[in-house]
Phi, psi and omega in degrees: 000004187251310199271323211262339212256328158281355174294292186329312183276304166352289179277340184288299170331313198267324191272288204314305195288316181307290179321298179297342180284332186295306171309300196289337161314322192278319187278339176283319168316296161328319170275336168299303167302335175287316171323296175323304192273359162263012169294324168313302195298333190274308158311327170296321204289311186297330207263318177283015162274295173298327167310325207273326204272339147316290197299350196281310176327300173283328159304283179315320169295344158318284173328308188290295185314317164318308191293321188254346160302306167330277174311319176310294189310315182301312213283020200258131165306132146313323184275003166304131184319171180267028178284137180276119152287133164228095188216169183253162168314320202218151167299003202267146170280178195281350163301317199289318179277353176275308181287003166281295186316299168341299167305315167314328174092012184299115203283154185250129180302132175086007161280121160242125190326120154249088196288126175097014190273336182286329161281342168290311191297309177314319172300311179307300174308326193285334196290316177297326151317308175292334172273005180269344189279000000 
């Protein structure tokens, strides 16, 4: 009698576990489908963040070049001819200055560097694809 009760309890627990596993499997499949649908959106967002960072750096470089040009124009002695001197500190374009700064690994103010951000996103989706197989 007692063994029959124990067997029934074990069977009820097994049925409950299987039911929970089926529900969890359905939710995981739905989550993975949603993540697959979001992959292009996440990639586009990552590219937009990169482009925004480049644009901000270009604007900063241009404003620094303009500031240097104004400072150089204000430094012209009053006895000099009336030609306006507009020169920057270097002969590099803003894009070349940005590339040199990136090669030197100088941190950008107000920006937290995330090395390998695009690789991180790709790795996440690759891992989820491997788990599905």
